PDB file of C-alpha atoms in Angstrom:
ATOM      1  CA  MET I  88      27.169 -13.905-139.789  1.00  0.00           C
ATOM      2  CA  LYS I  89      27.222 -16.909-137.469  1.00  0.00           C
ATOM      3  CA  GLN I  90      30.821 -17.619-138.501  1.00  0.00           C
ATOM      4  CA  HIS I  91      31.889 -14.045-137.667  1.00  0.00           C
ATOM      5  CA  PHE I  92      30.115 -14.187-134.284  1.00  0.00           C
ATOM      6  CA  ALA I  93      31.803 -17.535-133.480  1.00  0.00           C
ATOM      7  CA  ASN I  94      35.243 -16.068-134.204  1.00  0.00           C
ATOM      8  CA  LEU I  95      34.587 -13.138-131.841  1.00  0.00           C
ATOM      9  CA  VAL I  96      33.523 -15.455-129.017  1.00  0.00           C
ATOM     10  CA  GLU I  97      36.578 -17.645-129.581  1.00  0.00           C
ATOM     11  CA  GLU I  98      38.928 -14.609-129.479  1.00  0.00           C
ATOM     12  CA  GLU I  99      37.305 -13.326-126.300  1.00  0.00           C
ATOM     13  CA  GLU I 100      37.732 -16.667-124.507  1.00  0.00           C
ATOM     14  CA  SER I 101      41.389 -17.005-125.438  1.00  0.00           C
ATOM     15  CA  GLN I 102      42.520 -13.756-123.770  1.00  0.00           C
ATOM     16  CA  ILE I 103      44.095 -13.945-120.335  1.00  0.00           C
ATOM     17  CA  ASP I 104      43.448 -11.210-117.796  1.00  0.00           C
ATOM     18  CA  MET I 105      46.799 -10.240-116.173  1.00  0.00           C
ATOM     19  CA  THR I 106      45.349  -7.757-113.674  1.00  0.00           C
ATOM     20  CA  PRO I 107      44.988 -10.151-110.693  1.00  0.00           C
ATOM     21  CA  MET I 108      48.552 -11.409-111.122  1.00  0.00           C
ATOM     22  CA  LEU I 109      49.927  -7.864-111.229  1.00  0.00           C
ATOM     23  CA  ASP I 110      47.922  -6.987-108.131  1.00  0.00           C
ATOM     24  CA  VAL I 111      49.472  -9.897-106.240  1.00  0.00           C
ATOM     25  CA  VAL I 112      52.988  -8.969-107.395  1.00  0.00           C
ATOM     26  CA  PHE I 113      52.575  -5.361-106.265  1.00  0.00           C
ATOM     27  CA  ILE I 114      51.113  -6.393-102.904  1.00  0.00           C
ATOM     28  CA  MET I 115      54.078  -8.721-102.331  1.00  0.00           C
ATOM     29  CA  LEU I 116      56.492  -5.941-103.299  1.00  0.00           C
ATOM     30  CA  ILE I 117      54.877  -3.548-100.835  1.00  0.00           C
ATOM     31  CA  PHE I 118      54.943  -6.219 -98.123  1.00  0.00           C
ATOM     32  CA  PHE I 119      58.676  -6.869 -98.553  1.00  0.00           C
ATOM     33  CA  ILE I 120      59.520  -3.164 -98.642  1.00  0.00           C
ATOM     34  CA  VAL I 121      57.561  -2.463 -95.467  1.00  0.00           C
ATOM     35  CA  THR I 122      58.974  -5.422 -93.540  1.00  0.00           C
ATOM     36  CA  ALA I 123      62.572  -4.983 -94.703  1.00  0.00           C
ATOM     37  CA  SER I 124      65.108  -3.822 -92.174  1.00  0.00           C
ATOM     38  CA  PHE I 125      67.315  -1.127 -93.593  1.00  0.00           C
ATOM     39  CA  VAL I 126      70.874  -0.706 -92.321  1.00  0.00           C
ATOM     40  CA  LYS I 127      72.140   2.847 -92.057  1.00  0.00           C
ATOM     41  CA  GLU I 128      75.801   2.850 -93.024  1.00  0.00           C
ATOM     42  CA  ALA I 129      78.211   5.024 -91.086  1.00  0.00           C
ATOM     43  CA  GLY I 130      79.970   6.414 -94.152  1.00  0.00           C
ATOM     44  CA  ILE I 131      83.690   5.750 -93.638  1.00  0.00           C
ATOM     45  CA  ASP I 132      85.984   2.742 -93.422  1.00  0.00           C
ATOM     46  CA  VAL I 133      87.452   2.143 -89.987  1.00  0.00           C
ATOM     47  CA  ASN I 134      90.417   0.022 -88.883  1.00  0.00           C
ATOM     48  CA  ARG I 135      88.745  -1.830 -86.040  1.00  0.00           C
ATOM     49  CA  PRO I 136      90.767  -3.323 -83.209  1.00  0.00           C
ATOM     50  CA  ASP I 137      90.990  -7.100 -82.784  1.00  0.00           C
ATOM     51  CA  ALA I 138      89.153  -8.914 -79.988  1.00  0.00           C
ATOM     52  CA  ALA I 139      89.264 -12.561 -78.973  1.00  0.00           C
ATOM     53  CA  THR I 140      85.665 -12.461 -77.711  1.00  0.00           C
ATOM     54  CA  ALA I 141      84.094 -10.863 -80.805  1.00  0.00           C
ATOM     55  CA  VAL I 142      80.494 -11.981 -81.426  1.00  0.00           C
ATOM     56  CA  GLN I 143      78.415 -11.518 -84.586  1.00  0.00           C
ATOM     57  CA  LYS I 144      75.581  -8.980 -84.147  1.00  0.00           C
ATOM     58  CA  ASN I 145      72.559  -9.657 -86.376  1.00  0.00           C
ATOM     59  CA  ARG I 146      70.328  -6.618 -85.915  1.00  0.00           C
ATOM     60  CA  ALA I 147      72.706  -3.681 -86.060  1.00  0.00           C
ATOM     61  CA  ASN I 148      70.676  -0.963 -87.709  1.00  0.00           C
ATOM     62  CA  ILE I 149      72.364   2.194 -86.455  1.00  0.00           C
ATOM     63  CA  LEU I 150      76.052   2.343 -87.275  1.00  0.00           C
ATOM     64  CA  VAL I 151      78.214   5.107 -85.850  1.00  0.00           C
ATOM     65  CA  ALA I 152      81.813   5.379 -87.035  1.00  0.00           C
ATOM     66  CA  ILE I 153      84.645   7.159 -85.256  1.00  0.00           C
ATOM     67  CA  SER I 154      87.660   7.872 -87.461  1.00  0.00           C
ATOM     68  CA  GLU I 155      91.282   7.957 -86.358  1.00  0.00           C
ATOM     69  CA  ASN I 156      90.928  11.777 -86.186  1.00  0.00           C
ATOM     70  CA  ASN I 157      87.961  11.403 -83.783  1.00  0.00           C
ATOM     71  CA  GLU I 158      85.446  12.468 -86.429  1.00  0.00           C
ATOM     72  CA  ILE I 159      81.986  10.982 -85.853  1.00  0.00           C
ATOM     73  CA  TRP I 160      80.074   9.715 -88.892  1.00  0.00           C
ATOM     74  CA  ILE I 161      76.408   8.656 -88.969  1.00  0.00           C
ATOM     75  CA  ASN I 162      74.474   7.791 -92.127  1.00  0.00           C
ATOM     76  CA  LYS I 163      77.344   8.863 -94.435  1.00  0.00           C
ATOM     77  CA  ARG I 164      77.530  12.329 -92.858  1.00  0.00           C
ATOM     78  CA  GLN I 165      80.046  13.778 -90.476  1.00  0.00           C
ATOM     79  CA  VAL I 166      78.240  14.724 -87.265  1.00  0.00           C
ATOM     80  CA  ASP I 167      79.264  17.047 -84.459  1.00  0.00           C
ATOM     81  CA  ALA I 168      79.592  15.347 -81.071  1.00  0.00           C
ATOM     82  CA  ARG I 169      76.730  17.491 -79.700  1.00  0.00           C
ATOM     83  CA  ALA I 170      74.364  16.256 -82.432  1.00  0.00           C
ATOM     84  CA  VAL I 171      75.016  12.519 -81.996  1.00  0.00           C
ATOM     85  CA  GLN I 172      72.158  12.015 -79.528  1.00  0.00           C
ATOM     86  CA  ALA I 173      69.602  13.725 -81.794  1.00  0.00           C
ATOM     87  CA  ASN I 174      70.722  11.675 -84.811  1.00  0.00           C
ATOM     88  CA  ILE I 175      70.515   8.405 -82.890  1.00  0.00           C
ATOM     89  CA  GLU I 176      67.069   9.351 -81.521  1.00  0.00           C
ATOM     90  CA  ARG I 177      65.832   9.993 -85.072  1.00  0.00           C
ATOM     91  CA  LEU I 178      67.237   6.716 -86.441  1.00  0.00           C
ATOM     92  CA  TYR I 179      65.971   4.758 -83.441  1.00  0.00           C
ATOM     93  CA  ALA I 180      62.475   6.217 -83.924  1.00  0.00           C
ATOM     94  CA  GLU I 181      62.534   4.860 -87.488  1.00  0.00           C
ATOM     95  CA  ASN I 182      63.466   1.371 -86.257  1.00  0.00           C
ATOM     96  CA  PRO I 183      62.834   0.749 -82.526  1.00  0.00           C
ATOM     97  CA  GLN I 184      64.058  -2.881 -82.726  1.00  0.00           C
ATOM     98  CA  GLY I 185      67.496  -1.796 -83.910  1.00  0.00           C
ATOM     99  CA  SER I 186      70.662  -1.463 -81.928  1.00  0.00           C
ATOM    100  CA  VAL I 187      73.646   0.874 -82.082  1.00  0.00           C
ATOM    101  CA  VAL I 188      77.034  -0.431 -83.195  1.00  0.00           C
ATOM    102  CA  ILE I 189      79.991   1.895 -82.822  1.00  0.00           C
ATOM    103  CA  GLN I 190      82.798   1.307 -85.305  1.00  0.00           C
ATOM    104  CA  ALA I 191      85.709   3.036 -83.604  1.00  0.00           C
ATOM    105  CA  ASP I 192      89.110   3.176 -85.287  1.00  0.00           C
ATOM    106  CA  GLU I 193      91.877   1.639 -83.207  1.00  0.00           C
ATOM    107  CA  GLN I 194      93.602   5.056 -83.157  1.00  0.00           C
ATOM    108  CA  ALA I 195      90.477   6.931 -81.951  1.00  0.00           C
ATOM    109  CA  ASN I 196      90.351   8.372 -78.448  1.00  0.00           C
ATOM    110  CA  THR I 197      88.467   6.492 -75.769  1.00  0.00           C
ATOM    111  CA  LYS I 198      86.910   9.819 -74.759  1.00  0.00           C
ATOM    112  CA  THR I 199      85.128  10.095 -78.126  1.00  0.00           C
ATOM    113  CA  LEU I 200      83.951   6.484 -77.891  1.00  0.00           C
ATOM    114  CA  ILE I 201      82.501   7.078 -74.400  1.00  0.00           C
ATOM    115  CA  GLU I 202      80.789  10.291 -75.568  1.00  0.00           C
ATOM    116  CA  VAL I 203      79.063   8.378 -78.386  1.00  0.00           C
ATOM    117  CA  MET I 204      78.052   5.552 -76.030  1.00  0.00           C
ATOM    118  CA  ASP I 205      76.611   8.072 -73.548  1.00  0.00           C
ATOM    119  CA  ALA I 206      74.739   9.842 -76.360  1.00  0.00           C
ATOM    120  CA  ALA I 207      73.221   6.531 -77.489  1.00  0.00           C
ATOM    121  CA  ARG I 208      72.095   5.673 -73.977  1.00  0.00           C
ATOM    122  CA  SER I 209      70.720   9.189 -73.486  1.00  0.00           C
ATOM    123  CA  ALA I 210      68.756   8.678 -76.709  1.00  0.00           C
ATOM    124  CA  GLY I 211      67.098   5.652 -75.119  1.00  0.00           C
ATOM    125  CA  VAL I 212      69.103   2.934 -76.864  1.00  0.00           C
ATOM    126  CA  PHE I 213      70.632   0.561 -74.337  1.00  0.00           C
ATOM    127  CA  ASP I 214      71.723  -2.110 -76.826  1.00  0.00           C
ATOM    128  CA  VAL I 215      75.065  -0.515 -77.704  1.00  0.00           C
ATOM    129  CA  SER I 216      78.035  -2.518 -79.048  1.00  0.00           C
ATOM    130  CA  VAL I 217      81.550  -1.744 -80.219  1.00  0.00           C
ATOM    131  CA  ALA I 218      82.596  -3.325 -83.522  1.00  0.00           C
ATOM    132  CA  THR I 219      85.850  -5.318 -83.614  1.00  0.00           C
ATOM    133  CA  ASP I 220      87.575  -7.802 -85.873  1.00  0.00           C
ATOM    134  CA  GLU I 221      88.033 -11.411 -84.822  1.00  0.00           C
ATOM    135  CA  ARG I 222      91.549 -12.532 -83.984  1.00  0.00           C
TER     136      ARG I 222
END
């Protein structure tokens, strides 16, 4: 009987409780998901113009693309010019530290580019940039 009881105690002591480690892993996962900055892609590829004074922008979270046919794309959806401001307001509310980067095709009209810039500023985003390629 004593031998059987000793074996049970020995088995009990040799088990490792994994619950605290899993708790820590899940807490870290939640922390990284909450603090991550998600970039909203525009949805199309654009032939950007070259610029000698191009500067890398680190926190570009709202990307707006203007195609060569003057189509406006936000978050992989084609958007009407009248709905650009509402879309930017919604995305900016999700990430108030973000900025707007407009990826205008080199064949796109300046009028469309200015309309998108005005819509971004009307939405309350004053950090607006135009994407270019370095020369």
